[in-house]
C-alpha atoms as a PDB file:
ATOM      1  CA  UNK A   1       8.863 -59.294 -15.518  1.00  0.00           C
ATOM      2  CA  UNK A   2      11.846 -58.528 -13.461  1.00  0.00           C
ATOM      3  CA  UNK A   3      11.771 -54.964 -14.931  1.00  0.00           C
ATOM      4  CA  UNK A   4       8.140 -54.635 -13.917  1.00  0.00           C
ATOM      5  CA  UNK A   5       8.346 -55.769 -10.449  1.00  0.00           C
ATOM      6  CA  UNK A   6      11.842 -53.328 -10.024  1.00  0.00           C
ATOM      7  CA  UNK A   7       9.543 -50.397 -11.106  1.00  0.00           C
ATOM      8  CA  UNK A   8       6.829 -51.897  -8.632  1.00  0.00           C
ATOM      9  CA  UNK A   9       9.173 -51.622  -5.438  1.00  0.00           C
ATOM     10  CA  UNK A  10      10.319 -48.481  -6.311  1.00  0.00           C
ATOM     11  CA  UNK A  11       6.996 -47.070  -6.839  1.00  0.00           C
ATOM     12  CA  UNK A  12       5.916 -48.609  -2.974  1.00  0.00           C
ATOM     13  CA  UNK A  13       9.057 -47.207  -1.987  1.00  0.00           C
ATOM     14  CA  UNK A  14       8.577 -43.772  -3.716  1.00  0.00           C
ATOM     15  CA  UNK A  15       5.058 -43.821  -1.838  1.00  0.00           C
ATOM     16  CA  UNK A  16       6.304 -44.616   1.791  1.00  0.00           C
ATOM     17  CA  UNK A  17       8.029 -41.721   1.485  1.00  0.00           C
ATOM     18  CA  UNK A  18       5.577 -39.035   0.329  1.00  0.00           C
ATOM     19  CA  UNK A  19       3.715 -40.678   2.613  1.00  0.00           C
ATOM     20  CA  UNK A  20       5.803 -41.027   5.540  1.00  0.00           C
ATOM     21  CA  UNK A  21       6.722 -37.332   4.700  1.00  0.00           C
ATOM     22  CA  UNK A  22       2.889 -36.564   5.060  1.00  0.00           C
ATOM     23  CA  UNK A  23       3.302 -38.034   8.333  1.00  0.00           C
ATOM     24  CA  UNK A  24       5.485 -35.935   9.762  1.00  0.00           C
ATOM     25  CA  UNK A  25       3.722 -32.464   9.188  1.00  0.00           C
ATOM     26  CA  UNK A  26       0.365 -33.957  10.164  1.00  0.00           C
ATOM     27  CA  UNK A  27       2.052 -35.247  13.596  1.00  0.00           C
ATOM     28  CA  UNK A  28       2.912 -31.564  14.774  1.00  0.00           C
ATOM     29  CA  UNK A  29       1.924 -31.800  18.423  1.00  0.00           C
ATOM     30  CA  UNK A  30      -0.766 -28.284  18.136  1.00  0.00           C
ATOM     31  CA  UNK A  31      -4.385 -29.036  18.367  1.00  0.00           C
ATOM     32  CA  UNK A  32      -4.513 -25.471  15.965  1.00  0.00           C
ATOM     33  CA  UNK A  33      -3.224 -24.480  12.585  1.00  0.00           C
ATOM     34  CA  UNK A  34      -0.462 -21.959  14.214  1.00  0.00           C
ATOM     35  CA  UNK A  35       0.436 -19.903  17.661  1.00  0.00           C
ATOM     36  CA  UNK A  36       1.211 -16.359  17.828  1.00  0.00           C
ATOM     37  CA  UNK A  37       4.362 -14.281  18.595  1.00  0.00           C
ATOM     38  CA  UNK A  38       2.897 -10.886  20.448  1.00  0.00           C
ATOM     39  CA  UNK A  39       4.863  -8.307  21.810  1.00  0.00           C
ATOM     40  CA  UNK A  40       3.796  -4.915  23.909  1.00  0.00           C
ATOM     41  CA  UNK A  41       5.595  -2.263  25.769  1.00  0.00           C
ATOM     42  CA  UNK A  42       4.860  -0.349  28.871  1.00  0.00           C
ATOM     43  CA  UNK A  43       2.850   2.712  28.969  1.00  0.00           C
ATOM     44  CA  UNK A  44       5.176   5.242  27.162  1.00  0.00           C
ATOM     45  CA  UNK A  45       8.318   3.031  27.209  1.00  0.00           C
ATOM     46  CA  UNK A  46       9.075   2.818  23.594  1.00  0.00           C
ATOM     47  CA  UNK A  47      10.677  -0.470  21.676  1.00  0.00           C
ATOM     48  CA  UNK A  48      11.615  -0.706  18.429  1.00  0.00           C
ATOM     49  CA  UNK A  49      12.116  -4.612  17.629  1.00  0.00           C
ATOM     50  CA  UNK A  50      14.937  -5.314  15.206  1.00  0.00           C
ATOM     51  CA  UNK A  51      14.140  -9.081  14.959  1.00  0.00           C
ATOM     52  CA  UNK A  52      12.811 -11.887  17.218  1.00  0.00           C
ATOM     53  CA  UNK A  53      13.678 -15.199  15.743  1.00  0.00           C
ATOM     54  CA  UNK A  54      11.992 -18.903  17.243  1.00  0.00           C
ATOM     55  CA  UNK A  55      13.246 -22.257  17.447  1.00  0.00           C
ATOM     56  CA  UNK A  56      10.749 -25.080  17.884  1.00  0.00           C
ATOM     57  CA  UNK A  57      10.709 -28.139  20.005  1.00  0.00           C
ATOM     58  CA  UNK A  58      12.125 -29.898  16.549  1.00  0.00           C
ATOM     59  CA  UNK A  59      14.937 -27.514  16.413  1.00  0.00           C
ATOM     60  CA  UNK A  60      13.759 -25.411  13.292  1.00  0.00           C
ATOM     61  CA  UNK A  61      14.537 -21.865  13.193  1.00  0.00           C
ATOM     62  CA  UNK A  62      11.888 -19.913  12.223  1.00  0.00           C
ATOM     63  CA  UNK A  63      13.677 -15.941  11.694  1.00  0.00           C
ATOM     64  CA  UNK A  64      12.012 -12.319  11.957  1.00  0.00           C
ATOM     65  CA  UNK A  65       9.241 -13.954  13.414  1.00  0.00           C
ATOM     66  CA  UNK A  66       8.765 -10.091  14.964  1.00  0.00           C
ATOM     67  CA  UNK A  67       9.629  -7.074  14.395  1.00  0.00           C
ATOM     68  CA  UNK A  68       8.216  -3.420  14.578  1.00  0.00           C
ATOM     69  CA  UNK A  69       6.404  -1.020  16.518  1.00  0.00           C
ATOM     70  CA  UNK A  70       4.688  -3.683  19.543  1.00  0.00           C
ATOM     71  CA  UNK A  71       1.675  -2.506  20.716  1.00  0.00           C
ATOM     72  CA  UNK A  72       1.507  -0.124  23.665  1.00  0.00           C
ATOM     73  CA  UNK A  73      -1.454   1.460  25.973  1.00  0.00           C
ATOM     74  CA  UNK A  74      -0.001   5.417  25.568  1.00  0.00           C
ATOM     75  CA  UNK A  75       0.845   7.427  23.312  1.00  0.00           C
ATOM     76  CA  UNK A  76      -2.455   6.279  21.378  1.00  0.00           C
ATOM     77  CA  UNK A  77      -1.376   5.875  17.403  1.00  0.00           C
ATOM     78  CA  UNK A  78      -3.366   8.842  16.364  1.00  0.00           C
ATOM     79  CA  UNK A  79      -2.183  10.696  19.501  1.00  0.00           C
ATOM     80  CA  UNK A  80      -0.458  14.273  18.294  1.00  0.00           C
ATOM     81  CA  UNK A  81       1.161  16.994  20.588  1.00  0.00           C
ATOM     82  CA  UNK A  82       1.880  16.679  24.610  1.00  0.00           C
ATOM     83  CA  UNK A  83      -1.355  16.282  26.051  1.00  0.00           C
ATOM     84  CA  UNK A  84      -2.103  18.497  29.154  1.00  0.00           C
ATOM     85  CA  UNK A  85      -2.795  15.153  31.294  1.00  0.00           C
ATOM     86  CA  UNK A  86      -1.173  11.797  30.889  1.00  0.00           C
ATOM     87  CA  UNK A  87      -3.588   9.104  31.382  1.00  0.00           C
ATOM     88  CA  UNK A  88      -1.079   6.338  31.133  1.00  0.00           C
ATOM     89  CA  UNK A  89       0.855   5.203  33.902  1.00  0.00           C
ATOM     90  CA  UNK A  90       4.346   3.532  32.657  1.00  0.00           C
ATOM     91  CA  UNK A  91       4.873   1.570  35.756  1.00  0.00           C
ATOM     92  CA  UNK A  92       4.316  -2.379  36.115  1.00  0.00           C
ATOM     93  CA  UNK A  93       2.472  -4.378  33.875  1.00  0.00           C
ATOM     94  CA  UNK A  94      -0.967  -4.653  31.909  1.00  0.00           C
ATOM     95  CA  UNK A  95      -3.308  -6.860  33.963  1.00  0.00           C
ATOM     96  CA  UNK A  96      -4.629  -8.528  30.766  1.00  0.00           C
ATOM     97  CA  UNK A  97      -1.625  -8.214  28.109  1.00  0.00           C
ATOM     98  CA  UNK A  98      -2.632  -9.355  24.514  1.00  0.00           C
ATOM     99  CA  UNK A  99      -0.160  -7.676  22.450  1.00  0.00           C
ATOM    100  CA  UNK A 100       0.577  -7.567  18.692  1.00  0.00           C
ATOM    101  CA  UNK A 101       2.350  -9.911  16.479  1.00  0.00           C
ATOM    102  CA  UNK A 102       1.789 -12.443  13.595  1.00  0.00           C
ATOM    103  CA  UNK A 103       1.638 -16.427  13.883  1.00  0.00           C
ATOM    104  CA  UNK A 104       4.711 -18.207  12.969  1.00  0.00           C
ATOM    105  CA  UNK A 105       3.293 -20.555  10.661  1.00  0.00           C
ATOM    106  CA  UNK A 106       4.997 -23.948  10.341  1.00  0.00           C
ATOM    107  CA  UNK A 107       5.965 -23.673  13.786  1.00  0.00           C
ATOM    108  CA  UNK A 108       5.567 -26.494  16.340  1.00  0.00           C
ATOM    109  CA  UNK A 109       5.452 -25.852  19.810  1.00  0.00           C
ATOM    110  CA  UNK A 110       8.066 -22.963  20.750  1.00  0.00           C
ATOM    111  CA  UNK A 111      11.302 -23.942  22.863  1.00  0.00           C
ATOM    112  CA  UNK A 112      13.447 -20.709  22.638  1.00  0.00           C
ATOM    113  CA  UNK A 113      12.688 -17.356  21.370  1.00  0.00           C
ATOM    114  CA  UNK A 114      15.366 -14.565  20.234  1.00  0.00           C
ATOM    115  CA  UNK A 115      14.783 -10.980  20.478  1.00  0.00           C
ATOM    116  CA  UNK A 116      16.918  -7.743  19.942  1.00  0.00           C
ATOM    117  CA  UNK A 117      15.046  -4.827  20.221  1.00  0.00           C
ATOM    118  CA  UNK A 118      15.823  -1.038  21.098  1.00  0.00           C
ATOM    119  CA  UNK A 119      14.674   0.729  23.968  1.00  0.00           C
ATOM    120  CA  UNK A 120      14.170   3.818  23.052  1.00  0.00           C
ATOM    121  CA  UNK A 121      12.939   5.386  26.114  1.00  0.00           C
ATOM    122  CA  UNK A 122      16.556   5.045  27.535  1.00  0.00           C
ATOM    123  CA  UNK A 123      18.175   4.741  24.714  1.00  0.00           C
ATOM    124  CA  UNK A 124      19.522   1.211  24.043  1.00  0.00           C
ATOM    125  CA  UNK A 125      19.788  -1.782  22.652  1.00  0.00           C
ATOM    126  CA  UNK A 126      19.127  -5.056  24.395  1.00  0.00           C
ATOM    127  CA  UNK A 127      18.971  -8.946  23.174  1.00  0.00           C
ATOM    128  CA  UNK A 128      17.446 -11.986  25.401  1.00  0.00           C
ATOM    129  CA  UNK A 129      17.621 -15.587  24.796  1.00  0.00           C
ATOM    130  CA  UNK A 130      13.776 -16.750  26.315  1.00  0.00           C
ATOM    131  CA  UNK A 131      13.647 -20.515  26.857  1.00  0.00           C
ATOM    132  CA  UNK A 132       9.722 -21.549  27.104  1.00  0.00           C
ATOM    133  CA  UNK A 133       9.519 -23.926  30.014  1.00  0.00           C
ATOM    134  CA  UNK A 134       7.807 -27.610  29.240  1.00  0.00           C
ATOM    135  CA  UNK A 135       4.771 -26.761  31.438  1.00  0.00           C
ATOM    136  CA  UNK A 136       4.054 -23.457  29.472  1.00  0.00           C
ATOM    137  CA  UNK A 137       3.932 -25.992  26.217  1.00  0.00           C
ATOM    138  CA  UNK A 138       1.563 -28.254  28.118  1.00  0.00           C
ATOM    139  CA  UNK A 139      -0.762 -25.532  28.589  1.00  0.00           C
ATOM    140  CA  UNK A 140      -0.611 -24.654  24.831  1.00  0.00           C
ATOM    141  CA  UNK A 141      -2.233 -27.859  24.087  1.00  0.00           C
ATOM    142  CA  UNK A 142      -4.999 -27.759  26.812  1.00  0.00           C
ATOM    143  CA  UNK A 143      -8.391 -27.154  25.600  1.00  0.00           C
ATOM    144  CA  UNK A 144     -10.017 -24.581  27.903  1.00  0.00           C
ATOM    145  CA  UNK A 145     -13.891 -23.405  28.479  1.00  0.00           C
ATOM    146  CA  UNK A 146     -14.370 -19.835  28.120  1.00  0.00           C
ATOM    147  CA  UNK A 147     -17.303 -17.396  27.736  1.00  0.00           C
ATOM    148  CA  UNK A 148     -15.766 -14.699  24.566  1.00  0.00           C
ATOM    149  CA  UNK A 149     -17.747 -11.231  25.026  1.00  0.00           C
ATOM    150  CA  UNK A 150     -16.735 -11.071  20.687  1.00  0.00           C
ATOM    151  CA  UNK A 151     -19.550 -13.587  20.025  1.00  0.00           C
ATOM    152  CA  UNK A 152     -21.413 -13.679  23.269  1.00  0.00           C
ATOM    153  CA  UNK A 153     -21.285 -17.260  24.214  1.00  0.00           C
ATOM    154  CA  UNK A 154     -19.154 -20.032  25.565  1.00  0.00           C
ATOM    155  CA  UNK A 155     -16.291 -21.938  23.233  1.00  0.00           C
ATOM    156  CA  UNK A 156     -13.217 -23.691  23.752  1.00  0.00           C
ATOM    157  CA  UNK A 157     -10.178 -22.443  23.172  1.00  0.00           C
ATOM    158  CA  UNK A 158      -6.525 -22.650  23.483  1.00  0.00           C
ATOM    159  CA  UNK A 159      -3.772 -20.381  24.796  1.00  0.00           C
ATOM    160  CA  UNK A 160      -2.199 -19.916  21.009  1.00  0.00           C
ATOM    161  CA  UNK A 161      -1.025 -16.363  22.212  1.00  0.00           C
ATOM    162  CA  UNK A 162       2.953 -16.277  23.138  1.00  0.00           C
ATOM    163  CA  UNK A 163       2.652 -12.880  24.670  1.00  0.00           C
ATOM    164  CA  UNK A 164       5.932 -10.965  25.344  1.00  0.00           C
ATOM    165  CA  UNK A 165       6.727  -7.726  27.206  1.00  0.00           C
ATOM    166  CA  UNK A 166       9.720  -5.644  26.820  1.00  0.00           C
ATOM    167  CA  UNK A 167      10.588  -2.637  29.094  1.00  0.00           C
ATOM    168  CA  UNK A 168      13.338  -0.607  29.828  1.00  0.00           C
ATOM    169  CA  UNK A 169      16.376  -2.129  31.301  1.00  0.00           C
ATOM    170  CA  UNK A 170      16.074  -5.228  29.385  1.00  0.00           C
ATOM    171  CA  UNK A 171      13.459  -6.792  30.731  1.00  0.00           C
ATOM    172  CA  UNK A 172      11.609  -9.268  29.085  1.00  0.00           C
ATOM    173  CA  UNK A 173       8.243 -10.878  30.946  1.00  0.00           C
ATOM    174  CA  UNK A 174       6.492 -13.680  28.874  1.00  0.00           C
ATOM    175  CA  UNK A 175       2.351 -14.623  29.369  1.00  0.00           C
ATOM    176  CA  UNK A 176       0.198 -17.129  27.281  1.00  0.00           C
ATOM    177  CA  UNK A 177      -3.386 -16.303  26.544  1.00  0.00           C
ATOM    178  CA  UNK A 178      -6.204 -16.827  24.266  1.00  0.00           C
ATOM    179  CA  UNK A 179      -8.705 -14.831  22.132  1.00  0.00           C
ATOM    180  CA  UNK A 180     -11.339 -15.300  24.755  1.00  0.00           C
ATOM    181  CA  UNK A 181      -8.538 -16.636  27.955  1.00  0.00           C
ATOM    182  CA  UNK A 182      -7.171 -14.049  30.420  1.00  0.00           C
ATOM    183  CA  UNK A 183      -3.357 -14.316  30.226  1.00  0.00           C
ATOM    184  CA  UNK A 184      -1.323 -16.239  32.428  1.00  0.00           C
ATOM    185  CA  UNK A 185       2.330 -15.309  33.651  1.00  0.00           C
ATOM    186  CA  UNK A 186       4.871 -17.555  31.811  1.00  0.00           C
ATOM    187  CA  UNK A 187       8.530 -16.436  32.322  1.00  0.00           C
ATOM    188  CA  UNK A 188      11.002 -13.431  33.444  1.00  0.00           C
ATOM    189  CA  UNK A 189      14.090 -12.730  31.509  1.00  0.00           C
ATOM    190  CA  UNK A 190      16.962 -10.401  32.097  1.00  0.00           C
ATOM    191  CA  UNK A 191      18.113  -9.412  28.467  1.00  0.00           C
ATOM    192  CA  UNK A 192      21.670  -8.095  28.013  1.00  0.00           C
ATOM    193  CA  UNK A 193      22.877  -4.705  26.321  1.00  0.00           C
ATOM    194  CA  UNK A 194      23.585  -5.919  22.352  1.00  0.00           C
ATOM    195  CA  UNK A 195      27.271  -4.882  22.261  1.00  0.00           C
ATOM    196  CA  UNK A 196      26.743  -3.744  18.364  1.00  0.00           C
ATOM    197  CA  UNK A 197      24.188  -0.652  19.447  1.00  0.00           C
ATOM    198  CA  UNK A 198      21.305  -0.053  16.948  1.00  0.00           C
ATOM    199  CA  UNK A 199      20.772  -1.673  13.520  1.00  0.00           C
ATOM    200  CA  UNK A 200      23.766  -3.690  14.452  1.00  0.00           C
ATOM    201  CA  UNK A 201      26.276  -0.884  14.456  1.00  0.00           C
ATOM    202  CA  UNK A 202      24.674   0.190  10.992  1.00  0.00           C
ATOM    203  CA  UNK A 203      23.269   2.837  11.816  1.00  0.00           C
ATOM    204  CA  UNK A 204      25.882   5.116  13.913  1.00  0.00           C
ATOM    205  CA  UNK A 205      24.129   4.669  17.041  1.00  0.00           C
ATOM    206  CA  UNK A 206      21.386   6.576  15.905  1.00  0.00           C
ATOM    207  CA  UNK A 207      17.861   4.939  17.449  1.00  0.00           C
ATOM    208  CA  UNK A 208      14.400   4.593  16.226  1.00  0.00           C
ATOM    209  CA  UNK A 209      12.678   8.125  17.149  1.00  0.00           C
ATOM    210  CA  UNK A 210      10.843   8.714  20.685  1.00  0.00           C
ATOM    211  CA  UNK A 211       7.492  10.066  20.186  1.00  0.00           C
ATOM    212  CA  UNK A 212       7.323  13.601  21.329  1.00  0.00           C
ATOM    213  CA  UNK A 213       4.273  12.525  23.963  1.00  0.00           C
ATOM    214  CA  UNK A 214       6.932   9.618  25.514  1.00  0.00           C
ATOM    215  CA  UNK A 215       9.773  12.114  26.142  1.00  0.00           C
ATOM    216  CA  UNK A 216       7.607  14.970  27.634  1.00  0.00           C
ATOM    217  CA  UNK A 217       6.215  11.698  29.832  1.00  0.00           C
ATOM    218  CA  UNK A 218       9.987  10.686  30.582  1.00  0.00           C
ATOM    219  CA  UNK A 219      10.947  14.367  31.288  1.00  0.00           C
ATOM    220  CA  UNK A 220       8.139  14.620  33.306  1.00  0.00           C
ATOM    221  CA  UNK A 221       8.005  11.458  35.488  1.00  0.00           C
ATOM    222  CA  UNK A 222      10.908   9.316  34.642  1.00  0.00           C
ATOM    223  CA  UNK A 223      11.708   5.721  34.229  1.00  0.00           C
ATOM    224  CA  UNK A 224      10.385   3.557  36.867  1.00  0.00           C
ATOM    225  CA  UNK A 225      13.070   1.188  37.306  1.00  0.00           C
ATOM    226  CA  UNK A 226      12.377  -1.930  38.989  1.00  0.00           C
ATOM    227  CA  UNK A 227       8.868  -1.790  38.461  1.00  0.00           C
ATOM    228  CA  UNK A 228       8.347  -4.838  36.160  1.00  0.00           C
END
């Protein structure tokens, strides 16, 4: 009998567990299944992102969150030669940035996001430490009323889009926005120069290629400092 009950408690106690475990991934504080990490560059001003890593408000590290080619108004992807007119304009910011990324899965609400990424307009290699402030968080969870042109009609939604723009210099300018919300300024960063260069120092300070469209546009016009 003694044996029975033993095996009892620690079957109840076995339980509590799985389901206390349970618990703690259904308590995540997003109203959604997962937020995105997007990232875009200026008009012409190349990036190249090595890695962008996230910690959560529960201090998980969630690495190479990002990485690649961020998206970018000009050159176009398809875009081939120098064009006899540039129809970009590298200065300032989108009015309306969306980006591209991928949603860090897993991920609770974002407290401090790593990138290193390579300027390649310039050349070189910067790294910024982004702390997202509480209020931006406390937006993530509002609900919001919107009208989305992509199925015609009102719908709520939430600002699940950590939008991030990198330009020369080492800036780094953060909005939050929604599939059917007009982004909202978050954060400015001033990155540093990564002391390693490219790849780490793997690569002999060779960087990711400039587009032949971005240099003529550099050659051409320059770099407008200052401008974001």
């Amino acid at each position: 009998m003694r044996k029975r009950s033993s095996l009892l408690k620690t079957g109840l106690a076995l339980l509590f567990v799985l389901l206390g475990g349970c618990a703690s991934v259904e308590s995540r504080s997003l109203p959604y299944d997962a937020w995105s990490l997007n990232f875009f560059a200026p008009d012409y001003m190349e990036v190249w992102i090595e890695t962008a890593d996230v910690v959560d408000i529960n201090d998980r590290l969630f690495r190479g969150a990002g990485s690649g080619i961020p998206a970018t108004g000009y050159p176009r992807g398809l875009s081939k030669g120098i064009p006899a007119h540039f129809k970009g304009d590298a200065k300032g910011w989108f009015k309306d940035p969306g980006g591209k990324g991928r949603y860090v899965t897993g991920a609770d609400l974002p407290r401090l996001i790593y990138v290193r990424w390579q300027s390649i307009a310039e050349p070189q290699t910067y790294e910024a430490y982004i702390e997202i402030p509480q209020f931006a968080r406390n937006t993530m969870l509002k609900d919001e009323k919107a009208f989305c042109g992509a199925v015609g009609k009102w719908k709520t939604d939430y600002r699940k889009l950590l939008i991030v723009g990198l330009a020369p210099g080492g800036v780094a300018k953060v909005w939050l926005g929604g599939p059917c919300l007009q982004s909202t300024e978050v954060t400015r960063v001033q990155g540093t120069i990564s002391p390693e260069g490219p790849y780490r120092g793997q690569s002999g300070g060779t960087y990711y290629p400039l587009s032949e469209e971005s240099k003529a546009y550099i050659d051409k016009f320059g770099i407008p400092y200052g401008s974001w």
